[in-house]
Short mmCIF file of C-alpha atoms in Angstrom, two decimals:
data_model
loop_
_atom_site.label_atom_id
_atom_site.label_comp_id
_atom_site.label_asym_id
_atom_site.label_seq_id
_atom_site.Cartn_x
_atom_site.Cartn_y
_atom_site.Cartn_z
CA MET V 1 75.17 104.90 66.26
CA ASN V 2 77.91 103.23 64.21
CA PHE V 3 78.39 99.48 64.32
CA VAL V 4 81.46 99.52 66.58
CA SER V 5 79.63 101.64 69.17
CA LYS V 6 76.60 99.41 68.86
CA MET V 7 78.64 96.25 69.45
CA LYS V 8 80.08 97.79 72.64
CA VAL V 9 76.57 98.61 73.89
CA VAL V 10 75.22 95.12 73.12
CA ALA V 11 78.31 93.49 74.63
CA ALA V 12 77.84 95.51 77.81
CA MET V 13 74.16 94.50 77.94
CA THR V 14 75.05 90.84 77.43
CA LEU V 15 77.77 90.95 80.09
CA ALA V 16 75.38 92.58 82.56
CA VAL V 17 72.73 89.92 82.05
CA SER V 18 75.27 87.07 82.11
CA THR V 19 76.80 88.42 85.34
CA TRP V 20 73.39 88.80 86.90
CA ALA V 21 72.59 85.21 85.91
CA ALA V 22 75.85 83.92 87.39
CA LEU V 23 74.82 85.29 90.77
CA GLY V 24 72.14 82.60 90.86
CA ASP V 25 69.23 85.03 91.21
CA SER V 26 66.67 82.92 89.30
CA VAL V 27 67.60 82.63 85.66
CA SER V 28 67.13 79.24 84.07
CA PRO V 29 64.69 76.48 85.06
CA SER V 30 67.61 74.56 86.58
CA ARG V 31 68.73 77.59 88.61
CA ALA V 32 65.34 79.16 89.38
CA ASN V 33 64.79 80.79 92.73
CA THR V 34 62.25 78.33 94.14
CA GLU V 35 61.62 80.58 97.13
CA ASP V 36 59.68 82.86 94.75
CA PRO V 37 56.96 80.66 93.17
CA SER V 38 55.95 83.35 90.66
CA VAL V 39 59.49 83.56 89.26
CA ALA V 40 59.88 79.77 89.20
CA ALA V 41 56.58 79.44 87.30
CA ASN V 42 57.61 82.06 84.78
CA LEU V 43 60.79 80.14 84.01
CA THR V 44 59.05 76.83 83.33
CA GLU V 45 59.63 75.45 79.83
CA VAL V 46 57.14 73.16 78.10
CA PRO V 47 58.54 70.78 75.45
CA ASN V 48 56.62 70.14 72.24
CA SER V 49 56.07 66.73 70.70
CA ALA V 50 59.28 66.90 68.68
CA GLY V 51 61.38 67.20 71.81
CA LEU V 52 62.03 70.93 71.39
CA SER V 53 61.31 73.45 74.11
CA PHE V 54 59.67 76.72 73.20
CA GLY V 55 60.59 79.11 76.00
CA PHE V 56 58.35 81.03 78.33
CA GLN V 57 54.75 79.92 78.32
CA ASP V 58 51.46 81.64 79.12
CA GLN V 59 50.86 79.77 82.36
CA ASP V 60 47.26 80.89 83.05
CA GLY V 61 46.04 80.93 79.45
CA ASP V 62 45.06 84.61 79.46
CA GLY V 63 47.23 85.47 76.45
CA GLN V 64 49.54 87.68 78.53
CA ASP V 65 53.32 87.39 78.75
CA PRO V 66 54.01 86.07 82.28
CA VAL V 67 57.11 88.31 82.45
CA GLN V 68 56.00 91.69 83.76
CA THR V 69 58.70 93.24 85.97
CA PRO V 70 62.29 94.35 85.20
CA GLN V 71 63.60 91.58 87.47
CA GLU V 72 61.58 88.96 85.61
CA ALA V 73 62.60 90.44 82.25
CA THR V 74 66.29 90.26 83.16
CA ALA V 75 65.87 86.67 84.34
CA ALA V 76 64.00 85.77 81.16
CA ILE V 77 66.70 87.27 78.91
CA ALA V 78 69.44 85.50 80.84
CA ASN V 79 67.57 82.21 80.49
CA LEU V 80 67.09 82.78 76.76
CA LEU V 81 70.77 83.59 76.27
CA ASP V 82 71.80 80.57 78.34
CA GLY V 83 69.77 78.15 76.21
CA MET V 84 70.33 79.40 72.67
CA GLU V 85 72.40 76.42 71.54
CA ASP V 86 70.09 73.94 73.29
CA HIS V 87 67.61 74.45 70.47
CA TYR V 88 69.95 73.53 67.64
CA PRO V 89 68.81 70.54 65.55
CA ASP V 90 69.20 67.01 66.88
CA PRO V 91 70.03 64.51 64.09
CA ALA V 92 68.26 61.77 66.09
CA LEU V 93 64.91 63.54 65.59
CA TYR V 94 64.92 63.33 61.78
CA PRO V 95 62.82 62.88 59.79
CA ILE V 96 59.95 64.87 61.32
CA PRO V 97 58.06 66.81 58.59
CA SER V 98 57.51 70.06 60.48
CA LEU V 99 60.75 70.03 62.45
CA THR V 100 62.61 72.68 60.44
CA GLU V 101 59.69 75.09 60.61
CA ASP V 102 59.25 74.46 64.35
CA GLY V 103 62.97 74.97 64.99
CA PHE V 104 63.11 78.12 62.88
CA ASN V 105 60.00 79.50 64.58
CA TYR V 106 61.51 78.97 68.04
CA TYR V 107 64.13 81.61 67.23
CA ARG V 108 61.60 83.88 65.52
CA ASP V 109 59.24 83.68 68.50
CA SER V 110 62.17 84.34 70.83
CA LEU V 111 62.63 87.70 69.12
CA GLU V 112 59.03 88.65 69.90
CA ASP V 113 59.56 87.72 73.55
CA LEU V 114 62.85 89.62 73.66
CA ALA V 115 61.19 92.74 72.23
CA ASN V 116 58.62 92.67 75.05
CA TRP V 117 61.30 92.20 77.71
CA CYS V 118 63.45 95.02 76.29
CA GLN V 119 60.46 97.36 76.51
CA ILE V 120 59.96 96.36 80.16
CA LEU V 121 63.61 97.30 80.73
CA GLY V 122 63.07 100.70 79.08
CA ILE V 123 65.03 100.04 75.86
CA ASP V 124 63.72 102.10 72.95
CA LEU V 125 63.38 99.74 69.99
CA ALA V 126 61.79 102.42 67.81
CA GLN V 127 65.11 104.19 67.15
CA THR V 128 66.08 104.44 63.48
CA GLN V 129 68.98 105.82 61.51
CA ASP V 130 68.80 107.66 58.20
CA VAL V 131 70.81 105.79 55.57
CA TYR V 132 70.70 107.60 52.23
CA GLY V 133 67.10 108.66 52.79
CA GLU V 134 65.84 105.34 54.18
CA GLN V 135 64.95 105.00 57.86
CA ILE V 136 66.47 101.72 59.09
CA PRO V 137 65.99 100.39 62.65
CA ILE V 138 69.05 100.40 64.87
CA PHE V 139 67.76 97.19 66.47
CA ASP V 140 65.57 95.00 64.24
CA LEU V 141 64.02 92.30 66.37
CA THR V 142 62.22 90.56 63.52
CA LEU V 143 62.70 87.57 61.26
CA PRO V 144 60.44 86.59 58.37
CA THR V 145 57.98 83.76 58.96
CA HIS V 146 59.13 80.42 57.63
CA ALA V 147 56.73 80.81 54.68
CA GLU V 148 58.08 84.31 53.97
CA PHE V 149 61.63 82.98 54.18
CA LEU V 150 60.85 80.25 51.62
CA ALA V 151 59.26 82.85 49.33
CA ASN V 152 62.35 85.09 49.61
CA GLU V 153 64.61 82.12 48.95
CA ALA V 154 62.54 81.14 45.91
CA ALA V 155 62.78 84.67 44.48
CA HIS V 156 66.58 84.61 44.85
CA LEU V 157 66.97 81.12 43.42
CA LEU V 158 64.86 81.94 40.35
CA VAL V 159 67.21 84.84 39.61
CA PHE V 160 70.35 82.90 40.51
CA THR V 161 69.45 79.91 38.30
CA ASP V 162 67.78 81.83 35.45
CA GLY V 163 64.45 80.27 36.30
CA GLN V 164 65.64 76.68 36.66
CA ALA V 165 64.99 76.31 40.40
CA SER V 166 62.86 77.88 43.11
CA THR V 167 63.73 75.58 46.03
CA GLY V 168 66.98 74.41 47.56
CA ALA V 169 66.28 70.82 46.55
CA GLN V 170 65.65 71.84 42.93
CA TYR V 171 68.86 73.87 42.87
CA LEU V 172 71.00 71.04 44.27
CA ALA V 173 69.41 68.61 41.80
CA LEU V 174 70.98 70.62 38.96
CA PHE V 175 74.40 69.21 39.88
CA ASP V 176 75.96 65.78 39.58
CA PRO V 177 77.58 65.02 42.98
CA THR V 178 79.99 62.59 41.30
CA VAL V 179 81.40 65.49 39.28
CA VAL V 180 80.89 68.56 41.50
CA ASP V 181 82.15 69.08 45.05
CA MET V 182 78.72 69.79 46.50
CA VAL V 183 79.90 70.90 49.97
CA SER V 184 82.31 73.59 48.80
CA GLY V 185 80.35 74.56 45.67
CA PRO V 186 76.52 74.50 45.39
CA HIS V 187 75.98 74.24 49.14
CA VAL V 188 78.02 77.40 49.71
CA ASN V 189 75.99 79.28 47.08
CA LEU V 190 72.75 78.09 48.63
CA PHE V 191 73.92 79.12 52.10
CA ILE V 192 74.56 82.68 50.87
CA VAL V 193 71.13 82.70 49.23
CA LYS V 194 69.61 81.73 52.59
CA ILE V 195 71.42 84.58 54.34
CA MET V 196 70.02 87.02 51.77
CA ALA V 197 66.52 85.55 52.17
CA LEU V 198 66.69 85.92 55.97
CA LEU V 199 67.97 89.49 55.75
CA GLY V 200 65.54 90.56 53.04
CA VAL V 201 68.30 91.52 50.58
CA SER V 202 66.76 92.34 47.20
CA PRO V 203 67.42 89.88 44.34
CA ALA V 204 68.64 92.93 42.42
CA ALA V 205 71.63 93.12 44.78
CA GLN V 206 72.26 89.38 44.63
CA LYS V 207 75.31 89.18 42.37
CA GLY V 208 77.19 91.92 44.21
CA PHE V 209 76.34 90.51 47.64
CA ILE V 210 77.45 86.98 46.70
CA ALA V 211 80.69 88.25 45.16
CA ALA V 212 81.50 90.33 48.24
CA VAL V 213 80.69 87.48 50.64
CA LYS V 214 82.95 85.06 48.75
CA GLU V 215 85.77 87.60 48.73
CA VAL V 216 85.63 88.05 52.50
CA LEU V 217 84.61 84.66 53.89
CA GLY V 218 87.09 82.48 52.05
CA SER V 219 86.81 78.85 53.23
CA LEU V 220 84.35 79.50 56.11
CA PRO V 221 81.14 78.61 54.18
CA GLY V 222 82.69 75.30 53.17
CA LYS V 223 83.67 74.61 56.79
CA LEU V 224 80.11 75.44 57.85
CA THR V 225 78.48 73.00 55.47
CA LYS V 226 80.95 70.28 56.47
CA ALA V 227 80.20 70.84 60.17
CA VAL V 228 76.45 70.65 59.54
CA ASP V 229 76.84 67.60 57.30
CA ARG V 230 78.59 65.83 60.19
CA GLY V 231 75.96 66.87 62.73
CA LYS V 232 78.31 69.19 64.62
CA TYR V 233 75.77 71.98 65.04
CA ARG V 234 77.39 73.85 67.91
CA LYS V 235 80.60 74.05 65.89
CA ALA V 236 78.49 75.23 62.95
CA GLY V 237 77.02 77.95 65.15
CA ARG V 238 80.50 79.18 66.07
CA ILE V 239 81.45 79.24 62.38
CA VAL V 240 78.34 81.28 61.50
CA LYS V 241 79.26 83.72 64.29
CA ARG V 242 82.74 84.13 62.78
CA MET V 243 81.16 84.62 59.36
CA MET V 244 78.83 87.34 60.61
CA GLY V 245 81.80 89.07 62.22
CA LYS V 246 83.55 89.12 58.86
CA ILE V 247 80.44 90.27 57.00
CA ILE V 248 80.13 93.25 59.35
CA SER V 249 83.66 94.55 58.75
CA LYS V 250 85.39 97.32 56.86
CA THR V 251 86.77 94.74 54.42
CA PHE V 252 83.28 93.51 53.55
CA ALA V 253 81.94 97.08 53.39
CA ARG V 254 84.61 97.98 50.83
CA ALA V 255 83.96 94.82 48.81
CA LEU V 256 80.20 95.39 48.83
CA ALA V 257 80.61 99.05 47.83
CA LYS V 258 82.87 97.97 44.97
CA HIS V 259 80.19 95.64 43.60
CA LEU V 260 76.99 97.56 44.44
CA GLY V 261 77.95 101.20 44.97
CA ARG V 262 78.05 103.24 48.15
CA GLN V 263 74.33 103.84 48.68
CA ALA V 264 73.07 100.30 48.06
CA SER V 265 75.87 98.77 50.13
CA GLY V 266 75.31 101.27 52.95
CA LYS V 267 71.65 100.28 53.27
CA ILE V 268 72.47 96.56 53.25
CA LEU V 269 75.16 97.01 55.91
CA ALA V 270 72.77 98.99 58.11
CA LYS V 271 70.16 96.23 57.82
CA LEU V 272 72.80 93.63 58.60
CA SER V 273 73.96 95.45 61.73
CA SER V 274 70.36 95.88 62.90
CA LYS V 275 70.22 92.10 63.42
CA PHE V 276 72.92 92.43 66.11
CA ILE V 277 70.44 92.90 68.93
CA PRO V 278 70.34 93.78 72.65
CA PHE V 279 71.71 91.14 75.07
CA ILE V 280 71.72 88.36 72.45
CA GLY V 281 74.00 89.65 69.67
CA TRP V 282 73.86 87.31 66.67
CA ALA V 283 72.59 84.27 68.63
CA ILE V 284 68.96 84.24 67.47
CA PHE V 285 69.85 85.01 63.85
CA ILE V 286 72.45 82.22 63.94
CA GLY V 287 69.87 79.76 65.28
CA GLY V 288 67.56 80.45 62.34
CA VAL V 289 70.47 80.05 59.90
CA ILE V 290 71.52 76.70 61.40
CA TRP V 291 68.04 75.21 61.03
CA GLU V 292 67.79 76.26 57.39
CA VAL V 293 71.28 75.00 56.51
CA VAL V 294 70.55 71.65 58.19
CA ASP V 295 67.35 71.40 56.16
CA GLN V 296 69.34 72.23 53.01
CA LEU V 297 71.84 69.41 53.58
CA ARG V 298 69.18 66.97 54.71
CA SER V 299 67.24 67.53 51.49
#
């Protein structure tokens, strides 16, 4: 399945769920069908102490996902899609030490829920495609843990800075903000590093990936960091969506192949497209990115 075909399939899935939700047949807590207590209970959200809400809960404490039927799965997916942006960072909540990890983990945990609901709906998530001898999932409903993400980021930064920094804060501290335009310079580099860390791109491919991204994205990374810096997170999410659209394009594929060769670039592009997932598209991946970029600028 090529990426264009895959986008059409995911778009059709998303439209179907959105249309179903619009009919008012029990989707979000505010629109739940209260005539069916089991459905209403399944759609209850429980906020944590930081003011974030972490989706569908195990109501009876038996460790089982309360969503069991195709109808409930469709309602759950529609509710998840409807509330993606509601879990973007709130500047009023800073500083809370664990907030970034909690926010990041909301999107990661959402992928686990989505995988269960897709299986209930009969979607085969085990499908892979052979890309130069490597079997790569067509739909990859995983993100690294926050600790794994930080380890990936550290590995990239050590290579990128020749051993001078292993965290975003250490990297930014290498620059004098009175001399360097931090938003359009170091912050853009660090954003691209975060994308590579989330996707699991090897540090060996770092230089080529960064060069290709900068060729294709132009001023968008700078606009992203400015939006985040001003607390305009929904705007930032829209910018990330535009960026991902450009990264998965023929122009980017040619640029990446120019810098890394056909085989290496083909594998990276396949892994990138695998993050464009059923019903949700880029939304969950974008949520994880927004939390990490906010943390970057806050630090």
